mmCIF file of C-alpha atoms and ligand atoms in Angstrom:
data_model
loop_
_atom_site.group_PDB
_atom_site.id
_atom_site.type_symbol
_atom_site.label_atom_id
_atom_site.label_comp_id
_atom_site.label_asym_id
_atom_site.label_seq_id
_atom_site.Cartn_x
_atom_site.Cartn_y
_atom_site.Cartn_z
ATOM 1 C CA MET A 1 60.437 -54.817 21.318
ATOM 2 C CA LYS A 2 59.584 -51.511 19.626
ATOM 3 C CA LEU A 3 56.672 -50.713 17.456
ATOM 4 C CA ASN A 4 57.598 -50.012 13.644
ATOM 5 C CA LEU A 5 55.333 -46.741 13.483
ATOM 6 C CA ASP A 6 56.272 -43.917 11.033
ATOM 7 C CA ILE A 7 55.412 -40.775 12.846
ATOM 8 C CA GLN A 8 55.757 -37.038 12.515
ATOM 9 C CA PRO A 9 56.135 -34.822 15.691
ATOM 10 C CA LEU A 10 53.131 -33.310 17.210
ATOM 11 C CA ASN A 11 54.687 -29.948 16.587
ATOM 12 C CA SER A 12 54.241 -30.510 12.650
ATOM 13 C CA TRP A 13 50.718 -30.637 13.051
ATOM 14 C CA ILE A 14 49.444 -28.775 15.862
ATOM 15 C CA ASN A 15 50.431 -25.052 16.411
ATOM 16 C CA GLN A 16 50.989 -24.610 20.235
ATOM 17 C CA ALA A 17 52.477 -21.339 19.861
ATOM 18 C CA GLY A 18 54.050 -21.443 23.043
ATOM 19 C CA LYS A 19 51.086 -22.404 24.937
ATOM 20 C CA GLN A 20 52.125 -25.030 27.745
ATOM 21 C CA PRO A 21 50.635 -27.631 27.902
ATOM 22 C CA LEU A 22 49.201 -28.624 24.934
ATOM 23 C CA VAL A 23 45.328 -28.339 25.491
ATOM 24 C CA ILE A 24 42.540 -29.595 23.028
ATOM 25 C CA ALA A 25 39.238 -28.434 24.421
ATOM 26 C CA GLY A 26 35.494 -28.092 23.695
ATOM 27 C CA PRO A 27 32.014 -29.738 24.456
ATOM 28 C CA CYS A 28 31.505 -33.391 24.639
ATOM 29 C CA SER A 29 28.655 -32.806 22.192
ATOM 30 C CA ALA A 30 27.862 -29.965 19.844
ATOM 31 C CA GLU A 31 24.398 -29.359 20.829
ATOM 32 C CA THR A 32 23.105 -25.888 19.120
ATOM 33 C CA GLU A 33 25.041 -23.471 16.884
ATOM 34 C CA ASP A 34 25.118 -20.977 19.679
ATOM 35 C CA GLN A 35 26.367 -23.325 22.592
ATOM 36 C CA LEU A 36 29.390 -24.508 20.124
ATOM 37 C CA VAL A 37 30.453 -20.946 18.817
ATOM 38 C CA ALA A 38 30.183 -19.156 22.027
ATOM 39 C CA THR A 39 32.075 -22.113 24.019
ATOM 40 C CA ALA A 40 34.599 -21.808 21.532
ATOM 41 C CA HIS A 41 35.086 -17.958 21.517
ATOM 42 C CA LEU A 42 35.395 -18.084 25.567
ATOM 43 C CA LEU A 43 37.894 -20.958 24.987
ATOM 44 C CA ALA A 44 40.032 -19.120 22.466
ATOM 45 C CA LYS A 45 40.015 -15.996 24.849
ATOM 46 C CA THR A 46 41.500 -17.931 27.588
ATOM 47 C CA GLY A 47 44.900 -18.054 25.348
ATOM 48 C CA LYS A 48 45.395 -21.645 26.703
ATOM 49 C CA VAL A 49 43.731 -23.905 24.177
ATOM 50 C CA SER A 50 45.548 -25.141 20.690
ATOM 51 C CA ALA A 51 42.321 -26.897 19.162
ATOM 52 C CA LEU A 52 38.654 -27.304 19.455
ATOM 53 C CA ARG A 53 37.031 -30.444 19.989
ATOM 54 C CA ALA A 54 33.364 -31.400 19.907
ATOM 55 C CA GLY A 55 31.385 -34.909 19.222
ATOM 56 C CA ILE A 56 28.815 -34.466 16.672
ATOM 57 C CA TRP A 57 28.564 -38.259 16.133
ATOM 58 C CA LYS A 58 28.032 -40.088 19.716
ATOM 59 C CA PRO A 59 28.320 -43.576 20.527
ATOM 60 C CA ARG A 60 25.823 -43.982 23.222
ATOM 61 C CA THR A 61 25.410 -47.044 25.332
ATOM 62 C CA ARG A 62 21.591 -47.146 25.118
ATOM 63 C CA PRO A 63 19.548 -46.411 22.136
ATOM 64 C CA GLY A 64 17.323 -43.608 22.571
ATOM 65 C CA GLU A 65 19.739 -41.174 24.210
ATOM 66 C CA PHE A 66 21.084 -38.004 22.520
ATOM 67 C CA GLU A 67 23.290 -39.512 19.471
ATOM 68 C CA GLY A 68 24.795 -36.418 18.439
ATOM 69 C CA ILE A 69 23.747 -33.616 16.264
ATOM 70 C CA GLY A 70 24.883 -35.108 13.051
ATOM 71 C CA SER A 71 26.463 -33.585 10.008
ATOM 72 C CA ILE A 72 24.795 -30.128 10.542
ATOM 73 C CA GLY A 73 27.585 -29.939 13.424
ATOM 74 C CA LEU A 74 30.236 -29.542 11.121
ATOM 75 C CA GLU A 75 28.695 -26.222 9.522
ATOM 76 C CA TRP A 76 28.866 -24.854 13.280
ATOM 77 C CA LEU A 77 32.694 -26.250 13.642
ATOM 78 C CA LYS A 78 33.248 -24.384 10.396
ATOM 79 C CA ARG A 79 31.854 -21.195 11.839
ATOM 80 C CA ALA A 80 33.649 -21.718 15.169
ATOM 81 C CA LYS A 81 36.883 -22.304 13.474
ATOM 82 C CA GLU A 82 36.488 -19.175 11.166
ATOM 83 C CA GLU A 83 35.792 -16.868 14.087
ATOM 84 C CA THR A 84 38.315 -18.075 16.542
ATOM 85 C CA GLY A 85 41.172 -19.480 14.299
ATOM 86 C CA LEU A 86 40.968 -22.577 16.322
ATOM 87 C CA PRO A 87 41.567 -25.813 14.406
ATOM 88 C CA ILE A 88 38.734 -28.269 15.041
ATOM 89 C CA ALA A 89 38.636 -31.959 16.075
ATOM 90 C CA VAL A 90 35.889 -34.483 15.666
ATOM 91 C CA GLU A 91 35.349 -38.233 16.407
ATOM 92 C CA VAL A 92 34.886 -40.588 13.455
ATOM 93 C CA ALA A 93 33.446 -43.679 13.520
ATOM 94 C CA THR A 94 32.591 -45.082 9.781
ATOM 95 C CA ALA A 95 33.989 -44.232 6.513
ATOM 96 C CA LYS A 96 31.104 -41.717 5.727
ATOM 97 C CA HIS A 97 31.964 -39.672 8.857
ATOM 98 C CA VAL A 98 35.613 -39.550 7.691
ATOM 99 C CA GLU A 99 34.343 -38.481 4.225
ATOM 100 C CA GLU A 100 32.013 -35.843 5.808
ATOM 101 C CA ALA A 101 34.706 -34.312 8.123
ATOM 102 C CA LEU A 102 37.396 -34.200 5.343
ATOM 103 C CA ASN A 103 34.914 -32.275 3.114
ATOM 104 C CA ALA A 104 34.062 -29.906 5.793
ATOM 105 C CA GLY A 105 37.717 -29.101 6.517
ATOM 106 C CA VAL A 106 37.783 -30.568 9.933
ATOM 107 C CA ASP A 107 41.597 -30.513 11.026
ATOM 108 C CA ILE A 108 42.100 -33.304 13.296
ATOM 109 C CA LEU A 109 40.122 -36.649 13.366
ATOM 110 C CA TRP A 110 39.872 -38.924 16.361
ATOM 111 C CA VAL A 111 38.768 -42.837 16.695
ATOM 112 C CA GLY A 112 36.888 -43.207 19.856
ATOM 113 C CA ALA A 113 36.944 -46.007 22.620
ATOM 114 C CA ARG A 114 34.237 -47.758 21.333
ATOM 115 C CA SER A 115 35.572 -48.039 18.114
ATOM 116 C CA THR A 116 39.252 -48.961 18.934
ATOM 117 C CA VAL A 117 37.677 -52.057 20.313
ATOM 118 C CA ASN A 118 36.702 -53.370 16.986
ATOM 119 C CA PRO A 119 39.300 -54.066 14.244
ATOM 120 C CA PHE A 120 36.560 -54.099 11.672
ATOM 121 C CA THR A 121 35.439 -50.340 12.323
ATOM 122 C CA VAL A 122 39.163 -49.200 12.634
ATOM 123 C CA GLN A 123 39.986 -50.828 9.342
ATOM 124 C CA GLU A 124 37.097 -49.217 7.674
ATOM 125 C CA ILE A 125 38.385 -45.805 9.146
ATOM 126 C CA ALA A 126 41.898 -46.514 7.881
ATOM 127 C CA ASP A 127 40.640 -47.591 4.150
ATOM 128 C CA ALA A 128 38.740 -44.156 4.089
ATOM 129 C CA LEU A 129 41.923 -42.292 5.183
ATOM 130 C CA ARG A 130 44.381 -43.897 2.500
ATOM 131 C CA GLY A 131 45.880 -40.826 0.452
ATOM 132 C CA VAL A 132 44.738 -38.302 2.920
ATOM 133 C CA ASP A 133 47.154 -36.248 5.080
ATOM 134 C CA VAL A 134 44.881 -35.554 8.250
ATOM 135 C CA PRO A 135 46.225 -35.962 11.846
ATOM 136 C CA VAL A 136 44.552 -38.758 13.730
ATOM 137 C CA MET A 137 44.269 -39.441 17.286
ATOM 138 C CA VAL A 138 43.439 -43.040 18.643
ATOM 139 C CA LYS A 139 41.504 -43.639 21.697
ATOM 140 C CA ASN A 140 42.442 -46.254 24.059
ATOM 141 C CA PRO A 141 39.802 -49.071 23.824
ATOM 142 C CA VAL A 142 37.076 -49.331 26.602
ATOM 143 C CA ASN A 143 38.785 -52.715 27.740
ATOM 144 C CA PRO A 144 42.226 -52.944 29.171
ATOM 145 C CA ASP A 145 44.007 -54.308 26.500
ATOM 146 C CA LEU A 146 47.116 -52.857 25.259
ATOM 147 C CA SER A 147 47.219 -54.818 22.075
ATOM 148 C CA LEU A 148 43.912 -53.407 20.465
ATOM 149 C CA TRP A 149 45.267 -49.674 21.045
ATOM 150 C CA VAL A 150 48.373 -50.674 19.197
ATOM 151 C CA GLY A 151 46.623 -52.594 16.720
ATOM 152 C CA ALA A 152 44.228 -49.729 15.993
ATOM 153 C CA LEU A 153 47.365 -47.095 15.729
ATOM 154 C CA GLU A 154 49.146 -49.672 13.612
ATOM 155 C CA ARG A 155 45.886 -49.960 10.977
ATOM 156 C CA ILE A 156 45.641 -46.027 10.831
ATOM 157 C CA ASN A 157 49.574 -45.749 10.538
ATOM 158 C CA ASN A 158 49.652 -48.333 7.616
ATOM 159 C CA ALA A 159 46.868 -46.733 5.911
ATOM 160 C CA GLY A 160 49.633 -43.648 5.535
ATOM 161 C CA ILE A 161 48.499 -41.327 8.310
ATOM 162 C CA THR A 162 52.019 -40.237 9.896
ATOM 163 C CA LYS A 163 50.548 -37.474 12.083
ATOM 164 C CA LEU A 164 49.500 -39.699 14.678
ATOM 165 C CA ALA A 165 48.600 -39.633 18.396
ATOM 166 C CA ALA A 166 47.274 -41.724 21.018
ATOM 167 C CA ILE A 167 44.634 -40.589 23.510
ATOM 168 C CA HIS A 168 44.717 -42.026 27.108
ATOM 169 C CA ARG A 169 40.881 -41.908 28.290
ATOM 170 C CA GLY A 170 40.948 -44.656 30.898
ATOM 171 C CA PHE A 171 39.470 -48.222 30.876
ATOM 172 C CA SER A 172 36.141 -49.702 31.837
ATOM 173 C CA SER A 173 36.598 -51.780 35.039
ATOM 174 C CA TYR A 174 34.250 -53.939 37.018
ATOM 175 C CA GLU A 175 35.422 -52.850 40.294
ATOM 176 C CA LYS A 176 34.037 -49.659 41.912
ATOM 177 C CA SER A 177 36.230 -46.598 42.164
ATOM 178 C CA ALA A 178 36.160 -42.954 42.306
ATOM 179 C CA PHE A 179 37.036 -42.937 38.452
ATOM 180 C CA ARG A 180 34.319 -43.354 35.782
ATOM 181 C CA ASN A 181 37.426 -45.051 33.749
ATOM 182 C CA GLU A 182 40.265 -46.507 35.634
ATOM 183 C CA PRO A 183 43.493 -44.709 34.558
ATOM 184 C CA MET A 184 45.620 -47.885 34.576
ATOM 185 C CA TRP A 185 48.574 -45.668 33.968
ATOM 186 C CA ASP A 186 50.678 -48.740 33.330
ATOM 187 C CA LEU A 187 49.016 -49.541 29.993
ATOM 188 C CA ALA A 188 49.913 -45.836 28.862
ATOM 189 C CA ILE A 189 53.389 -46.317 29.956
ATOM 190 C CA GLY A 190 53.389 -49.559 28.108
ATOM 191 C CA LEU A 191 52.401 -48.037 24.832
ATOM 192 C CA LYS A 192 55.057 -45.171 25.384
ATOM 193 C CA THR A 193 57.610 -47.952 26.127
ATOM 194 C CA LEU A 194 56.613 -49.647 22.991
ATOM 195 C CA ALA A 195 56.424 -46.314 20.788
ATOM 196 C CA PRO A 196 58.534 -43.841 22.469
ATOM 197 C CA HIS A 197 58.017 -41.054 19.778
ATOM 198 C CA LEU A 198 54.227 -41.752 19.633
ATOM 199 C CA PRO A 199 52.443 -38.562 21.319
ATOM 200 C CA ILE A 200 50.094 -39.673 24.125
ATOM 201 C CA ILE A 201 47.469 -37.194 25.060
ATOM 202 C CA ASN A 202 45.624 -37.643 28.243
ATOM 203 C CA ASP A 203 41.849 -37.153 28.647
ATOM 204 C CA PRO A 204 41.162 -36.557 32.262
ATOM 205 C CA SER A 205 37.468 -35.970 31.329
ATOM 206 C CA HIS A 206 36.741 -39.363 30.551
ATOM 207 C CA ILE A 207 39.077 -40.770 33.213
ATOM 208 C CA THR A 208 37.438 -38.744 35.975
ATOM 209 C CA GLY A 209 33.916 -38.451 34.962
ATOM 210 C CA ASN A 210 33.888 -35.972 37.638
ATOM 211 C CA ARG A 211 35.105 -32.390 36.992
ATOM 212 C CA ASP A 212 36.758 -31.932 40.630
ATOM 213 C CA LEU A 213 39.193 -34.623 39.809
ATOM 214 C CA ILE A 214 40.248 -33.228 36.603
ATOM 215 C CA GLY A 215 43.192 -31.235 37.835
ATOM 216 C CA TYR A 216 44.399 -34.086 39.850
ATOM 217 C CA ILE A 217 44.375 -36.314 36.864
ATOM 218 C CA SER A 218 45.769 -33.785 34.461
ATOM 219 C CA GLN A 219 48.830 -33.186 37.050
ATOM 220 C CA LYS A 220 49.826 -37.102 37.074
ATOM 221 C CA ALA A 221 49.544 -37.324 33.156
ATOM 222 C CA LEU A 222 52.041 -34.452 32.809
ATOM 223 C CA ASP A 223 54.252 -35.757 35.413
ATOM 224 C CA LEU A 224 54.160 -39.051 33.560
ATOM 225 C CA ASP A 225 55.600 -37.127 30.427
ATOM 226 C CA MET A 226 52.154 -36.999 28.195
ATOM 227 C CA GLN A 227 52.144 -34.510 25.607
ATOM 228 C CA GLY A 228 48.972 -33.010 26.265
ATOM 229 C CA LEU A 229 45.442 -33.064 27.475
ATOM 230 C CA MET A 230 41.893 -33.552 26.055
ATOM 231 C CA ILE A 231 39.407 -31.493 28.349
ATOM 232 C CA GLU A 232 35.675 -31.466 27.875
ATOM 233 C CA SER A 233 34.568 -27.964 28.262
ATOM 234 C CA HIS A 234 30.876 -26.542 27.935
ATOM 235 C CA ILE A 235 29.690 -22.820 28.418
ATOM 236 C CA ASP A 236 27.222 -24.018 30.803
ATOM 237 C CA PRO A 237 27.971 -27.846 31.949
ATOM 238 C CA SER A 238 24.876 -27.824 34.193
ATOM 239 C CA VAL A 239 22.664 -28.178 31.021
ATOM 240 C CA ALA A 240 25.098 -30.321 28.985
ATOM 241 C CA TRP A 241 23.123 -33.059 26.956
ATOM 242 C CA THR A 242 25.991 -35.387 27.369
ATOM 243 C CA ASP A 243 28.557 -36.116 30.168
ATOM 244 C CA ALA A 244 27.545 -32.877 32.512
ATOM 245 C CA ALA A 245 29.319 -33.900 35.669
ATOM 246 C CA GLN A 246 32.753 -34.137 33.816
ATOM 247 C CA GLN A 247 32.599 -30.622 31.793
ATOM 248 C CA VAL A 248 34.150 -27.462 33.194
ATOM 249 C CA THR A 249 33.444 -24.001 31.827
ATOM 250 C CA PRO A 250 36.303 -22.253 29.775
ATOM 251 C CA ALA A 251 36.909 -20.420 32.877
ATOM 252 C CA ALA A 252 37.180 -23.009 35.143
ATOM 253 C CA LEU A 253 39.371 -25.002 32.387
ATOM 254 C CA ALA A 254 41.815 -21.866 32.504
ATOM 255 C CA ASP A 255 41.990 -22.157 36.240
ATOM 256 C CA ILE A 256 42.895 -25.914 36.134
ATOM 257 C CA ILE A 257 45.451 -25.244 33.550
ATOM 258 C CA ASP A 258 47.145 -22.198 35.638
ATOM 259 C CA HIS A 259 47.171 -24.834 38.643
ATOM 260 C CA LEU A 260 49.285 -27.346 36.757
ATOM 261 C CA ALA A 261 53.110 -27.450 37.457
ATOM 262 C CA LEU A 262 55.207 -28.171 34.385
ATOM 263 C CA ARG A 263 57.916 -30.399 34.676
ATOM 264 C CA LYS A 264 60.498 -31.237 32.275
ATOM 265 C CA PRO A 265 61.580 -34.967 31.560
ATOM 266 C CA GLU A 266 65.400 -33.767 31.393
ATOM 267 C CA VAL A 267 67.375 -30.768 32.330
ATOM 268 C CA ARG A 268 70.299 -28.961 31.316
ATOM 269 C CA ASN A 269 71.482 -28.126 34.547
ATOM 270 C CA VAL A 270 74.789 -30.131 35.221
ATOM 271 C CA GLU A 271 74.563 -30.308 38.800
ATOM 272 C CA VAL A 272 70.820 -31.488 38.675
ATOM 273 C CA ASN A 273 71.865 -34.326 36.038
ATOM 274 C CA ASP A 274 74.838 -35.363 38.256
ATOM 275 C CA LYS A 275 72.660 -35.802 41.266
ATOM 276 C CA LEU A 276 70.052 -37.757 39.249
ATOM 277 C CA ALA A 277 72.909 -39.877 37.794
ATOM 278 C CA GLU A 278 74.011 -40.750 41.094
ATOM 279 C CA LEU A 279 70.786 -41.554 42.705
ATOM 280 C CA ARG A 280 70.010 -43.764 39.439
ATOM 281 C CA SER A 281 73.062 -45.604 39.974
ATOM 282 C CA GLN A 282 72.158 -46.397 43.555
ATOM 283 C CA ILE A 283 69.075 -47.530 42.213
ATOM 284 C CA ASP A 284 70.564 -49.850 39.678
ATOM 285 C CA LYS A 285 72.818 -51.403 42.019
ATOM 286 C CA ILE A 286 69.673 -52.275 44.288
ATOM 287 C CA ASP A 287 67.866 -53.464 41.170
ATOM 288 C CA ASP A 288 70.701 -55.594 40.254
ATOM 289 C CA LEU A 289 70.657 -57.158 43.956
ATOM 290 C CA VAL A 290 67.017 -57.757 43.813
ATOM 291 C CA ILE A 291 67.331 -59.726 40.862
ATOM 292 C CA GLN A 292 70.134 -61.643 42.123
ATOM 293 C CA LYS A 293 68.177 -62.444 45.333
ATOM 294 C CA MET A 294 65.261 -63.443 43.268
ATOM 295 C CA ALA A 295 67.510 -66.017 41.393
ATOM 296 C CA GLU A 296 68.691 -67.106 44.887
ATOM 297 C CA ARG A 297 65.169 -67.635 46.115
ATOM 298 C CA MET A 298 64.191 -69.368 42.609
ATOM 299 C CA LYS A 299 66.860 -72.088 43.365
ATOM 300 C CA ILE A 300 65.507 -72.791 46.846
ATOM 301 C CA VAL A 301 62.100 -72.991 45.451
ATOM 302 C CA GLU A 302 63.397 -75.544 42.994
ATOM 303 C CA LYS A 303 64.835 -77.800 45.949
ATOM 304 C CA ILE A 304 61.709 -77.519 47.704
ATOM 305 C CA GLY A 305 59.879 -78.754 44.585
ATOM 306 C CA ASN A 306 61.735 -81.552 44.159
ATOM 307 C CA TYR A 307 61.569 -82.357 47.830
ATOM 308 C CA LYS A 308 57.808 -82.124 47.857
ATOM 309 C CA LYS A 309 57.775 -84.405 44.632
ATOM 310 C CA ASP A 310 59.953 -87.053 46.283
ATOM 311 C CA ASN A 311 57.667 -87.239 49.299
ATOM 312 C CA ASN A 312 54.439 -86.789 47.728
ATOM 313 C CA ILE A 313 53.343 -83.439 49.209
ATOM 314 C CA THR A 314 51.213 -81.044 47.292
ATOM 315 C CA ILE A 315 52.607 -77.823 45.874
ATOM 316 C CA LEU A 316 50.267 -75.365 47.692
ATOM 317 C CA GLN A 317 49.952 -75.205 51.356
ATOM 318 C CA VAL A 318 47.417 -72.475 51.918
ATOM 319 C CA ASN A 319 48.665 -71.816 55.638
ATOM 320 C CA ARG A 320 52.214 -71.276 54.651
ATOM 321 C CA TRP A 321 51.091 -68.880 52.001
ATOM 322 C CA ASP A 322 49.157 -67.107 54.610
ATOM 323 C CA GLU A 323 51.978 -66.877 56.850
ATOM 324 C CA ILE A 324 54.201 -65.456 54.229
ATOM 325 C CA LEU A 325 51.819 -63.007 53.250
ATOM 326 C CA HIS A 326 50.946 -62.060 56.727
ATOM 327 C CA LYS A 327 54.552 -61.933 58.155
ATOM 328 C CA ARG A 328 55.931 -59.887 55.016
ATOM 329 C CA THR A 329 53.371 -57.388 54.668
ATOM 330 C CA SER A 330 53.636 -56.460 58.586
ATOM 331 C CA TYR A 331 57.260 -56.237 58.130
ATOM 332 C CA ALA A 332 57.243 -54.094 55.091
ATOM 333 C CA LYS A 333 54.688 -51.880 56.493
ATOM 334 C CA ALA A 334 57.071 -51.078 59.483
ATOM 335 C CA LEU A 335 59.509 -50.214 56.690
ATOM 336 C CA LYS A 336 57.172 -47.866 55.241
ATOM 337 C CA LEU A 337 56.178 -49.816 52.013
ATOM 338 C CA SER A 338 52.328 -49.786 51.105
ATOM 339 C CA THR A 339 50.596 -53.167 51.742
ATOM 340 C CA GLU A 340 49.396 -52.992 48.285
ATOM 341 C CA PHE A 341 52.635 -53.114 47.019
ATOM 342 C CA THR A 342 53.996 -55.825 49.101
ATOM 343 C CA GLU A 343 51.132 -57.701 48.433
ATOM 344 C CA LYS A 344 51.534 -57.337 44.575
ATOM 345 C CA LEU A 345 55.196 -58.143 44.972
ATOM 346 C CA LEU A 346 54.672 -61.355 46.761
ATOM 347 C CA GLU A 347 51.776 -62.623 44.946
ATOM 348 C CA LEU A 348 54.094 -62.291 41.680
ATOM 349 C CA MET A 349 57.008 -64.122 43.280
ATOM 350 C CA HIS A 350 54.532 -66.692 44.676
ATOM 351 C CA SER A 351 53.005 -67.476 41.441
ATOM 352 C CA GLU A 352 56.299 -67.736 39.821
ATOM 353 C CA SER A 353 57.460 -70.467 42.512
ATOM 354 C CA ILE A 354 54.322 -72.418 42.016
ATOM 355 C CA ARG A 355 54.826 -72.337 38.365
ATOM 356 C CA LYS A 356 58.358 -73.617 38.911
ATOM 357 C CA GLN A 357 57.262 -76.064 41.053
ATOM 358 C CA THR A 358 54.353 -77.467 38.651
ATOM 359 C CA GLU A 359 57.029 -77.856 36.107
ATOM 360 C CA ILE A 360 59.070 -79.947 38.316
ATOM 361 C CA MET A 361 56.211 -81.954 39.633
ATOM 362 C CA ASN A 362 55.251 -82.645 35.970
ATOM 363 C CA LYS A 363 58.529 -83.727 34.580
ATOM 364 C CA SER A 364 58.776 -87.376 33.932
ATOM 365 C CA GLU A 365 61.412 -89.591 35.589
ATOM 366 C CA ALA A 366 63.093 -90.102 32.225
ATOM 367 C CA GLY A 367 63.214 -86.146 31.639
ATOM 368 C CA GLN A 368 64.782 -85.294 34.851
ATOM 369 C CA ALA A 369 67.443 -88.056 34.386
ATOM 370 C CA ALA A 370 68.226 -86.456 30.880
ATOM 371 C CA GLU A 371 68.472 -83.163 32.395
ATOM 372 C CA LYS A 372 70.703 -84.281 34.818
ATOM 373 C CA LEU A 373 73.015 -85.880 32.304
ATOM 374 C CA THR A 374 73.391 -82.685 30.423
ATOM 375 C CA HIS A 375 74.393 -81.045 33.407
ATOM 376 C CA VAL A 376 77.307 -83.064 33.928
HETATM 377 C C1 PEP B 401 34.229 -38.157 23.853
HETATM 378 O O1 PEP B 401 35.547 -38.005 23.563
HETATM 379 O O2 PEP B 401 33.446 -37.394 24.121
HETATM 380 C C2 PEP B 401 33.911 -39.720 23.850
HETATM 381 C C3 PEP B 401 32.958 -40.461 23.483
HETATM 382 O O3 PEP B 401 35.036 -40.411 24.305
HETATM 383 P P1 PEP B 401 35.358 -41.742 24.664
HETATM 384 O O4 PEP B 401 35.744 -42.563 22.928
HETATM 385 O O5 PEP B 401 36.625 -41.887 25.196
HETATM 386 O O6 PEP B 401 34.301 -42.472 25.174
HETATM 387 MN MN1 MN B 402 32.248 -37.036 26.350
#
């Protein structure tokens, strides 16, 4: 299934002027006029930035933390734009924010992760945008829920906003990890599969929460064919009022960008394409075999299910499952497959087997007899 989003291409609303990749940068928060304007000048001077970002209304987890400088920040952004020529982007979370940002001539709006989780908030923003031609970027929700992300994009698009992009900023997770927000790349890939024309911009700053990992995540995002990066940059990160650990100076930002390798999704070189096509056809053949073998496996699972039912044996025998897991992972390891991958694959196969056997166990005798009849 594909999403029915009416979207204009990224280059119709942001002028990259040959800069690769697309970079939107600026401080997490506008703090003072000097901090914002000076950062903007240094960013513009790198020649690598296509738009300036700054939060002026900050959604904070705890009350009493710095909640953004507020509307005065719009004046500072206007000045930064006048002096550097960089288009400006801010986060909006209410209809009032939208109205004020539009009155101040803000070029790009974005919906933050804490707003995307709430359909009421997103709808309020969407209603305020009706009849306005402004680009809007929608961050993924805090929790790993693709539907909420999609729903927010649909609400904004339904309000008539066609200059639309998604921002992948990672997801909250209970498990401890090296990242502030787990990238969960498969969710971003899921969005791309549903809406291939929707640009996705990666936000390595909020994913990592750590400036040392920004280059690594940026490269990965570009390798997954994301259309750009939003990176937090502050003239002096050590004294930043918010998100200090993840901000980089404009010079460090330029260095990160310089070290990124740009790879193309498709190439024109016939030889390269032929070689790729050949390798892909090998993969296709193997995938077909894997599916065929899975179907054969399921047929045997069905037989086992019926046998267990006839002999009153429980579906799950923990020892047997442990044995499968242990034997197969060590075999897979010897074949240079990662244990994590093998375990995931086996668990998937196992849960499907259990589902099938449960179906068999719970089928009434009458149902089974009827099924047999339809098969003859
Ligand atoms: C931000 O971009 O500064 C921000 C608050 O991000 P997020 O909504 O992704 O947490
Ligand atoms: Mn931030």
